[in-house]
Structure formats: structure tokens, C-alpha cells
PDB file of C-alpha atoms and ligand atoms in Angstrom:
ATOM      1  CA  MET A 783      13.109   6.854 -40.723  1.00 91.00           C
ATOM      2  CA  ARG A 784      15.474   7.423 -37.776  1.00 97.00           C
ATOM      3  CA  LEU A 785      14.173   9.282 -34.690  1.00 98.00           C
ATOM      4  CA  ALA A 786      16.551  12.120 -33.776  1.00 98.00           C
ATOM      5  CA  LEU A 787      16.060  13.898 -30.449  1.00 98.00           C
ATOM      6  CA  ILE A 788      17.747  17.259 -30.007  1.00 98.00           C
ATOM      7  CA  ALA A 789      17.854  19.214 -26.744  1.00 98.00           C
ATOM      8  CA  GLY A 790      17.755  22.992 -26.841  1.00 98.00           C
ATOM      9  CA  THR A 791      19.319  24.791 -23.900  1.00 98.00           C
ATOM     10  CA  ALA A 792      15.992  25.771 -22.278  1.00 98.00           C
ATOM     11  CA  ASN A 793      15.463  22.515 -20.372  1.00 98.00           C
ATOM     12  CA  PRO A 794      18.208  19.925 -20.951  1.00 97.00           C
ATOM     13  CA  GLN A 795      17.081  17.854 -17.940  1.00 97.00           C
ATOM     14  CA  LEU A 796      13.670  17.284 -19.503  1.00 98.00           C
ATOM     15  CA  ALA A 797      15.276  16.351 -22.831  1.00 98.00           C
ATOM     16  CA  GLU A 798      17.546  13.849 -21.057  1.00 98.00           C
ATOM     17  CA  GLY A 799      14.514  12.316 -19.321  1.00 98.00           C
ATOM     18  CA  LEU A 800      12.765  12.062 -22.666  1.00 98.00           C
ATOM     19  CA  ALA A 801      15.816  10.421 -24.243  1.00 98.00           C
ATOM     20  CA  ARG A 802      15.957   7.858 -21.400  1.00 98.00           C
ATOM     21  CA  GLN A 803      12.260   7.058 -21.800  1.00 98.00           C
ATOM     22  CA  LEU A 804      12.646   6.655 -25.571  1.00 98.00           C
ATOM     23  CA  GLY A 805      15.883   4.683 -25.276  1.00 98.00           C
ATOM     24  CA  VAL A 806      17.739   7.007 -27.648  1.00 98.00           C
ATOM     25  CA  ALA A 807      20.821   9.201 -27.272  1.00 98.00           C
ATOM     26  CA  LEU A 808      20.504  12.963 -27.670  1.00 98.00           C
ATOM     27  CA  GLU A 809      21.935  14.196 -30.971  1.00 97.00           C
ATOM     28  CA  SER A 810      24.923  16.511 -30.952  1.00 96.00           C
ATOM     29  CA  ARG A 811      24.198  20.215 -31.305  1.00 97.00           C
ATOM     30  CA  VAL A 812      25.959  23.492 -30.626  1.00 98.00           C
ATOM     31  CA  VAL A 813      24.324  26.609 -29.226  1.00 98.00           C
ATOM     32  CA  GLU A 814      26.749  29.515 -28.940  1.00 97.00           C
ATOM     33  CA  ARG A 815      25.992  32.913 -27.424  1.00 96.00           C
ATOM     34  CA  PHE A 816      27.863  35.843 -28.928  1.00 97.00           C
ATOM     35  CA  PRO A 817      28.842  38.958 -26.948  1.00 97.00           C
ATOM     36  CA  ASP A 818      26.107  41.027 -28.628  1.00 97.00           C
ATOM     37  CA  GLY A 819      23.428  38.523 -27.518  1.00 94.00           C
ATOM     38  CA  GLU A 820      23.008  36.807 -30.893  1.00 97.00           C
ATOM     39  CA  LEU A 821      23.030  33.011 -31.125  1.00 97.00           C
ATOM     40  CA  GLY A 822      24.944  30.556 -33.271  1.00 98.00           C
ATOM     41  CA  VAL A 823      23.182  27.196 -33.644  1.00 98.00           C
ATOM     42  CA  ALA A 824      24.269  23.986 -35.384  1.00 98.00           C
ATOM     43  CA  VAL A 825      23.013  20.396 -35.321  1.00 98.00           C
ATOM     44  CA  GLY A 826      24.805  17.131 -36.148  1.00 94.00           C
ATOM     45  CA  SER A 827      23.911  14.700 -38.888  1.00 93.00           C
ATOM     46  CA  VAL A 828      20.102  14.405 -39.146  1.00 97.00           C
ATOM     47  CA  ARG A 829      19.733  13.838 -42.903  1.00 97.00           C
ATOM     48  CA  GLY A 830      16.510  11.940 -43.588  1.00 98.00           C
ATOM     49  CA  ALA A 831      15.645  11.813 -39.861  1.00 98.00           C
ATOM     50  CA  ASP A 832      12.395  12.405 -37.979  1.00 98.00           C
ATOM     51  CA  VAL A 833      13.654  15.223 -35.732  1.00 98.00           C
ATOM     52  CA  TYR A 834      12.201  16.265 -32.339  1.00 98.00           C
ATOM     53  CA  LEU A 835      13.475  19.516 -30.836  1.00 98.00           C
ATOM     54  CA  VAL A 836      12.914  19.780 -27.075  1.00 98.00           C
ATOM     55  CA  GLN A 837      12.689  23.460 -26.239  1.00 98.00           C
ATOM     56  CA  PRO A 838      10.064  25.038 -23.964  1.00 98.00           C
ATOM     57  CA  THR A 839       9.849  28.799 -24.420  1.00 98.00           C
ATOM     58  CA  GLY A 840       9.796  30.022 -20.827  1.00 97.00           C
ATOM     59  CA  PRO A 841      12.103  32.771 -19.523  1.00 97.00           C
ATOM     60  CA  PRO A 842      14.345  34.028 -21.039  1.00 96.00           C
ATOM     61  CA  VAL A 843      11.467  33.873 -23.523  1.00 97.00           C
ATOM     62  CA  HIS A 844      12.993  35.543 -26.555  1.00 97.00           C
ATOM     63  CA  ASP A 845      16.322  33.719 -26.318  1.00 97.00           C
ATOM     64  CA  ASN A 846      14.515  30.404 -26.072  1.00 98.00           C
ATOM     65  CA  LEU A 847      12.140  31.235 -28.913  1.00 98.00           C
ATOM     66  CA  VAL A 848      14.863  32.343 -31.316  1.00 98.00           C
ATOM     67  CA  GLU A 849      16.957  29.317 -30.379  1.00 98.00           C
ATOM     68  CA  LEU A 850      14.025  27.040 -31.207  1.00 98.00           C
ATOM     69  CA  LEU A 851      13.510  28.751 -34.578  1.00 98.00           C
ATOM     70  CA  MET A 852      17.218  28.462 -35.338  1.00 98.00           C
ATOM     71  CA  LEU A 853      17.354  24.791 -34.289  1.00 98.00           C
ATOM     72  CA  ALA A 854      14.460  24.089 -36.663  1.00 98.00           C
ATOM     73  CA  ASP A 855      16.223  25.978 -39.430  1.00 98.00           C
ATOM     74  CA  ALA A 856      19.477  24.112 -38.756  1.00 98.00           C
ATOM     75  CA  ALA A 857      17.699  20.730 -38.806  1.00 98.00           C
ATOM     76  CA  ARG A 858      15.999  21.519 -42.117  1.00 98.00           C
ATOM     77  CA  ARG A 859      19.200  22.737 -43.722  1.00 98.00           C
ATOM     78  CA  ALA A 860      20.875  19.527 -42.483  1.00 97.00           C
ATOM     79  CA  GLY A 861      18.285  17.494 -44.426  1.00 97.00           C
ATOM     80  CA  ALA A 862      15.790  16.456 -41.712  1.00 98.00           C
ATOM     81  CA  ALA A 863      12.742  14.750 -43.217  1.00 98.00           C
ATOM     82  CA  ARG A 864      10.361  16.113 -40.568  1.00 98.00           C
ATOM     83  CA  VAL A 865      10.875  18.588 -37.710  1.00 98.00           C
ATOM     84  CA  THR A 866       8.634  18.540 -34.639  1.00 98.00           C
ATOM     85  CA  GLY A 867       8.942  21.042 -31.796  1.00 98.00           C
ATOM     86  CA  VAL A 868       8.417  19.548 -28.341  1.00 98.00           C
ATOM     87  CA  VAL A 869       7.448  22.816 -26.692  1.00 98.00           C
ATOM     88  CA  PRO A 870       5.710  21.919 -23.433  1.00 98.00           C
ATOM     89  CA  TYR A 871       5.410  25.596 -22.466  1.00 98.00           C
ATOM     90  CA  VAL A 872       4.420  27.942 -25.298  1.00 98.00           C
ATOM     91  CA  ALA A 873       5.281  31.574 -24.598  1.00 97.00           C
ATOM     92  CA  TYR A 874       2.781  34.393 -25.176  1.00 97.00           C
ATOM     93  CA  ALA A 875      -0.151  31.958 -24.931  1.00 96.00           C
ATOM     94  CA  ARG A 876      -1.894  34.373 -22.547  1.00 94.00           C
ATOM     95  CA  HIS A 877      -1.722  37.092 -25.166  1.00 94.00           C
ATOM     96  CA  ASP A 878      -4.538  35.735 -27.336  1.00 93.00           C
ATOM     97  CA  ARG A 879      -6.445  38.968 -28.031  1.00 94.00           C
ATOM     98  CA  ARG A 880      -5.962  42.709 -28.155  1.00 94.00           C
ATOM     99  CA  GLY A 881      -6.587  44.627 -24.947  1.00 89.00           C
ATOM    100  CA  ALA A 882      -6.906  47.865 -26.871  1.00 93.00           C
ATOM    101  CA  GLU A 883      -6.749  49.230 -30.372  1.00 95.00           C
ATOM    102  CA  GLY A 884      -3.183  49.426 -31.633  1.00 96.00           C
ATOM    103  CA  GLU A 885      -1.899  46.382 -29.725  1.00 95.00           C
ATOM    104  CA  SER A 886      -0.170  43.377 -31.272  1.00 96.00           C
ATOM    105  CA  ILE A 887      -1.338  39.828 -30.439  1.00 97.00           C
ATOM    106  CA  GLY A 888       1.777  38.090 -29.154  1.00 97.00           C
ATOM    107  CA  GLY A 889       0.202  34.634 -29.142  1.00 97.00           C
ATOM    108  CA  ARG A 890      -0.537  34.871 -32.853  1.00 97.00           C
ATOM    109  CA  VAL A 891       2.951  36.180 -33.682  1.00 98.00           C
ATOM    110  CA  VAL A 892       4.560  33.242 -31.848  1.00 98.00           C
ATOM    111  CA  ALA A 893       2.155  30.693 -33.348  1.00 98.00           C
ATOM    112  CA  ASP A 894       2.857  32.029 -36.852  1.00 98.00           C
ATOM    113  CA  GLY A 895       6.627  31.852 -36.318  1.00 98.00           C
ATOM    114  CA  LEU A 896       6.533  28.309 -34.935  1.00 98.00           C
ATOM    115  CA  SER A 897       4.116  27.141 -37.628  1.00 98.00           C
ATOM    116  CA  ARG A 898       6.429  28.348 -40.371  1.00 98.00           C
ATOM    117  CA  ALA A 899       9.536  26.823 -38.769  1.00 98.00           C
ATOM    118  CA  LEU A 900       8.132  23.444 -37.689  1.00 98.00           C
ATOM    119  CA  ASP A 901       6.082  20.646 -39.234  1.00 98.00           C
ATOM    120  CA  ARG A 902       4.308  19.966 -35.958  1.00 98.00           C
ATOM    121  CA  VAL A 903       4.246  21.174 -32.352  1.00 98.00           C
ATOM    122  CA  VAL A 904       3.739  19.139 -29.182  1.00 98.00           C
ATOM    123  CA  ALA A 905       2.549  21.390 -26.340  1.00 98.00           C
ATOM    124  CA  VAL A 906       1.244  20.821 -22.818  1.00 98.00           C
ATOM    125  CA  ASP A 907      -1.622  22.697 -21.160  1.00 97.00           C
ATOM    126  CA  LEU A 908      -1.741  25.778 -23.336  1.00 96.00           C
ATOM    127  CA  HIS A 909      -3.264  28.738 -21.547  1.00 94.00           C
ATOM    128  CA  THR A 910      -6.411  28.240 -23.647  1.00 92.00           C
ATOM    129  CA  ALA A 911      -7.208  25.238 -25.821  1.00 91.00           C
ATOM    130  CA  ALA A 912      -8.450  27.665 -28.506  1.00 92.00           C
ATOM    131  CA  LEU A 913      -4.843  28.725 -29.090  1.00 93.00           C
ATOM    132  CA  GLU A 914      -4.523  25.573 -31.186  1.00 94.00           C
ATOM    133  CA  GLY A 915      -6.456  27.474 -33.851  1.00 95.00           C
ATOM    134  CA  PHE A 916      -3.684  30.098 -34.017  1.00 97.00           C
ATOM    135  CA  PHE A 917      -1.261  27.519 -35.400  1.00 98.00           C
ATOM    136  CA  GLY A 918      -1.015  26.862 -39.114  1.00 98.00           C
ATOM    137  CA  CYS A 919       0.837  23.593 -38.477  1.00 98.00           C
ATOM    138  CA  PRO A 920      -0.668  20.638 -36.600  1.00 97.00           C
ATOM    139  CA  ILE A 921      -0.361  20.880 -32.831  1.00 97.00           C
ATOM    140  CA  GLU A 922      -0.696  18.002 -30.376  1.00 97.00           C
ATOM    141  CA  HIS A 923      -2.062  19.521 -27.191  1.00 97.00           C
ATOM    142  CA  LEU A 924      -1.283  17.232 -24.249  1.00 97.00           C
ATOM    143  CA  SER A 925      -2.436  17.690 -20.672  1.00 97.00           C
ATOM    144  CA  ALA A 926      -0.588  17.204 -17.387  1.00 97.00           C
ATOM    145  CA  ILE A 927      -3.822  17.290 -15.384  1.00 97.00           C
ATOM    146  CA  SER A 928      -3.978  13.501 -14.842  1.00 96.00           C
ATOM    147  CA  LEU A 929      -0.305  13.358 -13.835  1.00 97.00           C
ATOM    148  CA  LEU A 930      -0.709  16.177 -11.313  1.00 98.00           C
ATOM    149  CA  ALA A 931      -3.996  14.782  -9.988  1.00 98.00           C
ATOM    150  CA  GLU A 932      -2.542  11.317  -9.364  1.00 97.00           C
ATOM    151  CA  ARG A 933       0.511  12.790  -7.631  1.00 97.00           C
ATOM    152  CA  VAL A 934      -1.619  14.925  -5.339  1.00 98.00           C
ATOM    153  CA  ARG A 935      -4.302  12.294  -4.626  1.00 97.00           C
ATOM    154  CA  PRO A 936      -2.604  10.788  -1.520  1.00 97.00           C
ATOM    155  CA  LEU A 937      -2.491  14.249   0.107  1.00 95.00           C
ATOM    156  CA  LEU A 938      -6.238  14.805  -0.164  1.00 95.00           C
ATOM    157  CA  THR A 939      -8.937  14.183   2.437  1.00 90.00           C
ATOM    158  CA  GLU A 940     -11.814  16.640   2.811  1.00 93.00           C
ATOM    159  CA  HIS A 941     -10.797  18.875  -0.106  1.00 96.00           C
ATOM    160  CA  VAL A 942     -12.397  21.059  -2.718  1.00 97.00           C
ATOM    161  CA  VAL A 943     -10.681  21.848  -6.022  1.00 98.00           C
ATOM    162  CA  VAL A 944     -10.550  25.599  -6.597  1.00 98.00           C
ATOM    163  CA  ALA A 945      -9.918  27.616  -9.749  1.00 97.00           C
ATOM    164  CA  PRO A 946      -8.104  30.860  -8.863  1.00 97.00           C
ATOM    165  CA  ASP A 947      -9.894  32.672 -11.706  1.00 94.00           C
ATOM    166  CA  LEU A 948     -12.610  32.105 -14.284  1.00 93.00           C
ATOM    167  CA  GLY A 949     -10.076  30.999 -16.909  1.00 92.00           C
ATOM    168  CA  ALA A 950      -9.150  28.007 -14.746  1.00 95.00           C
ATOM    169  CA  VAL A 951     -12.696  26.767 -14.071  1.00 96.00           C
ATOM    170  CA  LYS A 952     -12.666  23.992 -16.701  1.00 95.00           C
ATOM    171  CA  ARG A 953      -9.269  22.853 -15.445  1.00 96.00           C
ATOM    172  CA  ALA A 954     -10.557  22.728 -11.852  1.00 97.00           C
ATOM    173  CA  GLU A 955     -13.605  20.761 -12.980  1.00 97.00           C
ATOM    174  CA  ARG A 956     -11.367  18.280 -14.768  1.00 97.00           C
ATOM    175  CA  PHE A 957      -9.241  17.801 -11.626  1.00 98.00           C
ATOM    176  CA  ALA A 958     -12.426  17.480  -9.556  1.00 97.00           C
ATOM    177  CA  ARG A 959     -13.838  14.790 -11.882  1.00 97.00           C
ATOM    178  CA  ILE A 960     -10.619  12.751 -11.753  1.00 97.00           C
ATOM    179  CA  LEU A 961     -10.354  13.064  -7.979  1.00 97.00           C
ATOM    180  CA  GLY A 962     -14.074  12.736  -7.166  1.00 97.00           C
ATOM    181  CA  LEU A 963     -14.114  16.097  -5.368  1.00 97.00           C
ATOM    182  CA  PRO A 964     -16.345  19.184  -5.536  1.00 97.00           C
ATOM    183  CA  SER A 965     -15.075  22.345  -7.199  1.00 97.00           C
ATOM    184  CA  ALA A 966     -15.302  26.083  -6.603  1.00 97.00           C
ATOM    185  CA  SER A 967     -13.733  29.213  -8.058  1.00 97.00           C
ATOM    186  CA  VAL A 968     -12.352  32.583  -7.094  1.00 96.00           C
ATOM    187  CA  ARG A 969     -13.393  35.744  -8.918  1.00 94.00           C
ATOM    188  CA  LYS A 970     -10.147  37.501  -9.799  1.00 86.00           C
ATOM    189  CA  GLN A 971      -9.454  41.009 -10.999  1.00 87.00           C
ATOM    190  CA  ARG A 972      -6.019  41.691 -12.492  1.00 87.00           C
ATOM    191  CA  TRP A 973      -4.865  45.274 -11.952  1.00 87.00           C
ATOM    192  CA  SER A 974      -1.376  44.941 -13.454  1.00 85.00           C
ATOM    193  CA  ALA A 975       1.144  42.274 -14.520  1.00 81.00           C
ATOM    194  CA  ARG A 976       2.193  41.833 -10.877  1.00 80.00           C
ATOM    195  CA  GLN A 977      -0.993  42.715  -8.978  1.00 83.00           C
ATOM    196  CA  VAL A 978      -4.293  40.887  -8.752  1.00 85.00           C
ATOM    197  CA  GLU A 979      -7.196  40.974  -6.343  1.00 89.00           C
ATOM    198  CA  ALA A 980      -9.668  38.259  -5.326  1.00 87.00           C
ATOM    199  CA  LEU A 981     -13.164  39.736  -5.404  1.00 90.00           C
ATOM    200  CA  GLY A 982     -15.091  36.745  -4.090  1.00 93.00           C
ATOM    201  CA  ILE A 983     -15.544  32.979  -4.048  1.00 94.00           C
ATOM    202  CA  ASP A 984     -18.188  30.974  -5.890  1.00 94.00           C
ATOM    203  CA  GLY A 985     -18.903  27.622  -4.194  1.00 93.00           C
ATOM    204  CA  ASP A 986     -18.615  26.065  -0.719  1.00 92.00           C
ATOM    205  CA  VAL A 987     -15.140  26.011   0.774  1.00 91.00           C
ATOM    206  CA  ARG A 988     -15.599  26.650   4.518  1.00 93.00           C
ATOM    207  CA  GLY A 989     -13.938  24.034   6.698  1.00 92.00           C
ATOM    208  CA  LEU A 990     -12.435  22.189   3.731  1.00 95.00           C
ATOM    209  CA  GLY A 991      -8.887  21.781   2.505  1.00 96.00           C
ATOM    210  CA  VAL A 992      -8.200  23.317  -0.910  1.00 98.00           C
ATOM    211  CA  LEU A 993      -6.463  22.065  -4.015  1.00 98.00           C
ATOM    212  CA  LEU A 994      -5.840  25.253  -6.005  1.00 98.00           C
ATOM    213  CA  VAL A 995      -5.111  24.515  -9.672  1.00 98.00           C
ATOM    214  CA  ASP A 996      -3.871  26.704 -12.513  1.00 97.00           C
ATOM    215  CA  ASP A 997      -2.087  26.368 -15.835  1.00 97.00           C
ATOM    216  CA  MET A 998       0.890  28.428 -14.685  1.00 97.00           C
ATOM    217  CA  ILE A 999       2.402  30.319 -11.801  1.00 97.00           C
ATOM    218  CA  SER A1000       4.305  33.375 -12.948  1.00 95.00           C
ATOM    219  CA  THR A1001       4.808  36.055 -10.267  1.00 94.00           C
ATOM    220  CA  GLY A1002       2.642  34.138  -7.790  1.00 95.00           C
ATOM    221  CA  ALA A1003       0.164  37.044  -7.495  1.00 94.00           C
ATOM    222  CA  THR A1004      -2.816  34.890  -8.493  1.00 96.00           C
ATOM    223  CA  VAL A1005      -2.016  32.118  -6.005  1.00 97.00           C
ATOM    224  CA  VAL A1006      -1.433  34.619  -3.196  1.00 96.00           C
ATOM    225  CA  ALA A1007      -4.686  36.497  -3.811  1.00 95.00           C
ATOM    226  CA  ALA A1008      -6.711  33.282  -4.088  1.00 97.00           C
ATOM    227  CA  THR A1009      -5.109  31.662  -1.027  1.00 97.00           C
ATOM    228  CA  ASN A1010      -5.651  34.733   1.138  1.00 96.00           C
ATOM    229  CA  ALA A1011      -9.300  34.979   0.055  1.00 96.00           C
ATOM    230  CA  LEU A1012      -9.831  31.263   0.690  1.00 97.00           C
ATOM    231  CA  ARG A1013      -8.253  31.439   4.133  1.00 96.00           C
ATOM    232  CA  ALA A1014     -10.424  34.444   4.991  1.00 95.00           C
ATOM    233  CA  ALA A1015     -13.394  32.266   3.983  1.00 94.00           C
ATOM    234  CA  GLY A1016     -12.466  29.554   6.479  1.00 93.00           C
ATOM    235  CA  VAL A1017     -10.237  27.226   4.478  1.00 93.00           C
ATOM    236  CA  GLY A1018      -7.504  25.295   6.274  1.00 86.00           C
ATOM    237  CA  ARG A1019      -4.825  23.491   4.306  1.00 93.00           C
ATOM    238  CA  VAL A1020      -3.951  24.704   0.830  1.00 97.00           C
ATOM    239  CA  ILE A1021      -2.197  22.641  -1.834  1.00 98.00           C
ATOM    240  CA  VAL A1022      -1.307  24.296  -5.152  1.00 98.00           C
ATOM    241  CA  ALA A1023      -0.817  22.383  -8.412  1.00 98.00           C
ATOM    242  CA  ALA A1024       0.072  24.088 -11.702  1.00 98.00           C
ATOM    243  CA  THR A1025       1.470  22.753 -14.944  1.00 98.00           C
ATOM    244  CA  HIS A1026       4.034  25.460 -15.649  1.00 98.00           C
ATOM    245  CA  GLY A1027       6.232  26.852 -12.879  1.00 97.00           C
ATOM    246  CA  LEU A1028       7.610  30.050 -14.375  1.00 96.00           C
ATOM    247  CA  LEU A1029       8.115  31.300 -10.827  1.00 95.00           C
ATOM    248  CA  VAL A1030       9.543  34.662 -11.813  1.00 94.00           C
ATOM    249  CA  PRO A1031      10.481  37.106  -9.035  1.00 92.00           C
ATOM    250  CA  PRO A1032       8.992  37.685  -6.542  1.00 92.00           C
ATOM    251  CA  ALA A1033       7.118  34.330  -6.785  1.00 94.00           C
ATOM    252  CA  ALA A1034       9.524  32.430  -4.507  1.00 93.00           C
ATOM    253  CA  GLU A1035       9.205  34.935  -1.636  1.00 93.00           C
ATOM    254  CA  ARG A1036       5.457  35.307  -2.124  1.00 94.00           C
ATOM    255  CA  LEU A1037       4.804  31.566  -2.160  1.00 95.00           C
ATOM    256  CA  ALA A1038       7.174  30.804   0.725  1.00 93.00           C
ATOM    257  CA  ALA A1039       5.300  33.328   2.882  1.00 94.00           C
ATOM    258  CA  LEU A1040       2.011  31.499   2.206  1.00 94.00           C
ATOM    259  CA  GLN A1041       3.158  28.323   4.000  1.00 92.00           C
ATOM    260  CA  LEU A1042       1.347  26.053   1.588  1.00 96.00           C
ATOM    261  CA  GLU A1043       0.919  22.420   2.514  1.00 95.00           C
ATOM    262  CA  SER A1044       2.390  21.483  -0.839  1.00 96.00           C
ATOM    263  CA  LEU A1045       3.298  23.124  -4.161  1.00 97.00           C
ATOM    264  CA  LEU A1046       3.451  20.972  -7.288  1.00 97.00           C
ATOM    265  CA  VAL A1047       4.543  21.959 -10.789  1.00 97.00           C
ATOM    266  CA  THR A1048       5.724  19.891 -13.737  1.00 98.00           C
ATOM    267  CA  ASP A1049       9.226  20.021 -15.180  1.00 97.00           C
ATOM    268  CA  SER A1050       7.973  21.727 -18.378  1.00 98.00           C
ATOM    269  CA  LEU A1051      10.414  24.495 -17.473  1.00 97.00           C
ATOM    270  CA  THR A1052      13.847  24.278 -15.867  1.00 91.00           C
ATOM    271  CA  PRO A1053      13.188  23.569 -12.186  1.00 77.00           C
ATOM    272  CA  PRO A1054      13.545  26.593  -9.936  1.00 75.00           C
ATOM    273  CA  THR A1055      16.657  26.822  -7.790  1.00 78.00           C
ATOM    274  CA  GLY A1056      16.563  28.238  -4.259  1.00 79.00           C
ATOM    275  CA  THR A1057      14.811  27.337  -1.074  1.00 78.00           C
ATOM    276  CA  LEU A1058      11.156  27.244  -2.144  1.00 85.00           C
ATOM    277  CA  PRO A1059       9.983  23.651  -1.606  1.00 89.00           C
ATOM    278  CA  VAL A1060       8.460  22.477  -4.896  1.00 93.00           C
ATOM    279  CA  THR A1061       7.418  18.961  -5.868  1.00 95.00           C
ATOM    280  CA  LEU A1062       8.329  18.366  -9.505  1.00 95.00           C
ATOM    281  CA  VAL A1063       6.112  16.089 -11.567  1.00 97.00           C
ATOM    282  CA  SER A1064       7.957  14.908 -14.655  1.00 97.00           C
ATOM    283  CA  LEU A1065       6.473  15.187 -18.124  1.00 98.00           C
ATOM    284  CA  ALA A1066       9.172  12.945 -19.611  1.00 98.00           C
ATOM    285  CA  ALA A1067       7.034   9.789 -19.850  1.00 98.00           C
ATOM    286  CA  LEU A1068       4.018  11.652 -21.285  1.00 98.00           C
ATOM    287  CA  LEU A1069       6.123  13.468 -23.884  1.00 98.00           C
ATOM    288  CA  ALA A1070       8.031  10.287 -24.749  1.00 98.00           C
ATOM    289  CA  ASP A1071       4.732   8.488 -25.291  1.00 98.00           C
ATOM    290  CA  ALA A1072       3.591  11.287 -27.637  1.00 98.00           C
ATOM    291  CA  VAL A1073       6.893  11.400 -29.523  1.00 98.00           C
ATOM    292  CA  GLY A1074       6.954   7.600 -29.864  1.00 98.00           C
ATOM    293  CA  ARG A1075       3.426   7.587 -31.290  1.00 98.00           C
ATOM    294  CA  LEU A1076       4.158  10.451 -33.697  1.00 98.00           C
ATOM    295  CA  HIS A1077       7.283   8.670 -34.880  1.00 98.00           C
ATOM    296  CA  ARG A1078       5.299   5.473 -35.532  1.00 97.00           C
ATOM    297  CA  ASP A1079       2.412   7.474 -37.048  1.00 96.00           C
ATOM    298  CA  ALA A1080       0.189   6.009 -34.310  1.00 95.00           C
ATOM    299  CA  PRO A1081      -2.902   7.840 -32.961  1.00 93.00           C
ATOM    300  CA  LEU A1082      -2.565  10.182 -29.967  1.00 91.00           C
ATOM    301  CA  ALA A1083      -6.266  10.148 -29.139  1.00 87.00           C
ATOM    302  CA  GLU A1084      -5.751   8.978 -25.520  1.00 84.00           C
ATOM    303  CA  LEU A1085      -3.168  11.712 -24.889  1.00 85.00           C
ATOM    304  CA  VAL A1086      -4.972  14.740 -26.293  1.00 83.00           C
ATOM    305  CA  GLY A1087      -8.362  16.340 -25.787  1.00 63.00           C
ATOM    306  CA  THR A1088      -8.493  15.942 -22.007  1.00 63.00           C
ATOM    307  CA  HIS A1089      -8.368  19.638 -21.100  1.00 66.00           C
TER     308      HIS A1089
HETATM  309  C1  R5P B1320      -3.920  33.750 -15.956  1.00 84.29           C
HETATM  310  O1  R5P B1320      -5.027  33.754 -16.457  1.00 84.29           O
HETATM  311  C2  R5P B1320      -3.125  32.493 -15.759  1.00 84.29           C
HETATM  312  O2  R5P B1320      -3.919  31.351 -15.854  1.00 84.29           O
HETATM  313  C3  R5P B1320      -2.408  32.507 -14.436  1.00 84.29           C
HETATM  314  O3  R5P B1320      -3.362  32.551 -13.403  1.00 84.29           O
HETATM  315  C4  R5P B1320      -1.526  33.714 -14.310  1.00 84.29           C
HETATM  316  O4  R5P B1320      -0.875  33.976 -15.517  1.00 84.29           O
HETATM  317  C5  R5P B1320      -0.506  33.502 -13.243  1.00 84.29           C
HETATM  318  O5  R5P B1320       0.305  34.649 -13.176  1.00 84.29           O
HETATM  319  P1  R5P B1320       0.759  35.225 -11.777  1.00 84.29           P
HETATM  320  O6  R5P B1320       1.416  34.084 -11.035  1.00 84.29           O
HETATM  321  O7  R5P B1320       1.736  36.315 -12.120  1.00 84.29           O
HETATM  322  O8  R5P B1320      -0.444  35.747 -11.092  1.00 84.29           O
END
């Protein structure tokens, strides 16, 4: 069966990197935007092919989601034998429960939609590993933790790995194990989508440099609150590493004002433009490895389950 790689419009650079790693050309496709905001999507000849659609669902979230669903539909109607979504960032993953009676669960709605449209999903560092259970189709949950840890290793001396909230503790421990460092965590309270507060720090940080790790940076509120609390507790240099750089306003201004030693994110989402210095760690080789194995029906055991 032929491997057919199709790039959505969400992150063409990542798809090109993946194509280079796999030694294949990207398939032709058309994504048209109509004046009313609707999309028109078409793919080239993929009859009988093993199709991989590269489309993270970061901002603009709904455009990217609908485009992914329509690409999957187009591939099926064109006779694809199997359709896999390479969706390194899965939108709504943070919305995995109801905050109050009457609310929808966005994570479940997205998982249901993707599961119906795709045969399989390849994702990277979902907000919680338990989200896998929301999907009715198989999901290969990869991690960028090793990639980020190895990139940051040369910058580290007397450092402690810090989770900016309780949800990131396991991630921080994983980084700490790989890097042979201690770990600590910040107790965070979120007051609104754009406002959080650090209530305290669990663990020893005084006099150390910090590697602050998270699954994503959205508005930057979490990183700012954690960094300020850590500095007040006697921390010197702060490096931040996160898998998904959503970096929605006012993240760039907030993070620039922090004067971090280094800020690393992967290229799961289209790299931010502007003046904020960001080190991009590419997922292309990791995703290509996963796609290659799936295409050959080879095990992914070494690539998954390291969260
Ligand atoms: C929350 O639990 C996540 O892991 C991130 O810490 C959070 O979503 C980042 O958002 P922001 O940058 O807006 O604080």
C-alpha cells in the first residue's frame, strides 16, 4: 500500500519536514476559504493509499479542526484505504470534565469527531494521558519530553526541574529522571482564562537555576506566575520548555518581560512570528518515525508510553 502524506494548512512547515524525513513528496490538495468563512477541501489521487493528514488543531482552532475533518472526508471519498490524522496538538484537551452542571465537555466532542473521521490519530503530549480514553479510534500518544530534555541539557548546571502546577508534576518528574535533576512544583490557582496566581512552592529551589516545564504555553499567565514566585523564592536563571507553543496574545509581551535565559517549544504548531526569542525543537523526526512504523505495521512501543 502506498504511503500518502497530505499537509493541511495549519502547519505546512512541519509537514514538509515530515515529508523530507520520510523521503516522500507531499500529495496535492486544495484548501479554499470562501468569503463566508466556509472551506472547500479536495485531495489528489489517493485511491488504495495509506493516508497521513498532518494537521495540528491550534489557533484558529475551529478552522483547523473543520479542515482536518474535511481532509479526512475527502481522502475517504477519494478511495483511501486508511486515514491517519497526525495531530501533534489536539485542541480542547484541557476541557476534559465539566466545571459546572450544564456545561459541555469540549475534549469529548473533539475526540468523538476525530474518532469518527479518522482510522487512527497520532498526537504528542496530550494535556492528560487519560484523554486517550475519550477516543473511539486508536490513538498513538507520543512524547516530546526526551527531545526537549536533550536540547536543554547543555544549558543546565545547578538546576531543579519545576512543574508550574500540579497537572505538570509527572511531566517534571519525567524531565528530572532523564536529566538526573531534582524536581519541585508550584501550587497554582487559576482565576480566569488569562489570570493565574502562584500560591506557593513545594520543594527546594533556593539558589538553584530552574527548568520550568509544561505541556503548553497559551497566554503565558502560568509561566509568568510561576517564574515570579520562583524568583521571589531565590531562584536565579529560569529556562522554560513546553511542548506546544500556542503563544496567544499577550504571551509574547509577557514572556519577553520575564527575561528568561531560554524558551523552548516544539514545532507542533506554526512557529510564532515576532521578536520573542524562541528555540524551536522539531518533531519531524519523531513523527516520521511513528508514521513509518504505522505504515509498516511495526510496533511503536519505544515511542509511546513515556509520559
Ligand atoms: C494547564 O493546566 C496547562 O498545562 C497550562 O499550564 C496552561 O494551559 C497554560 O496556559 P497559560 O499560558 O494561558 O497560562
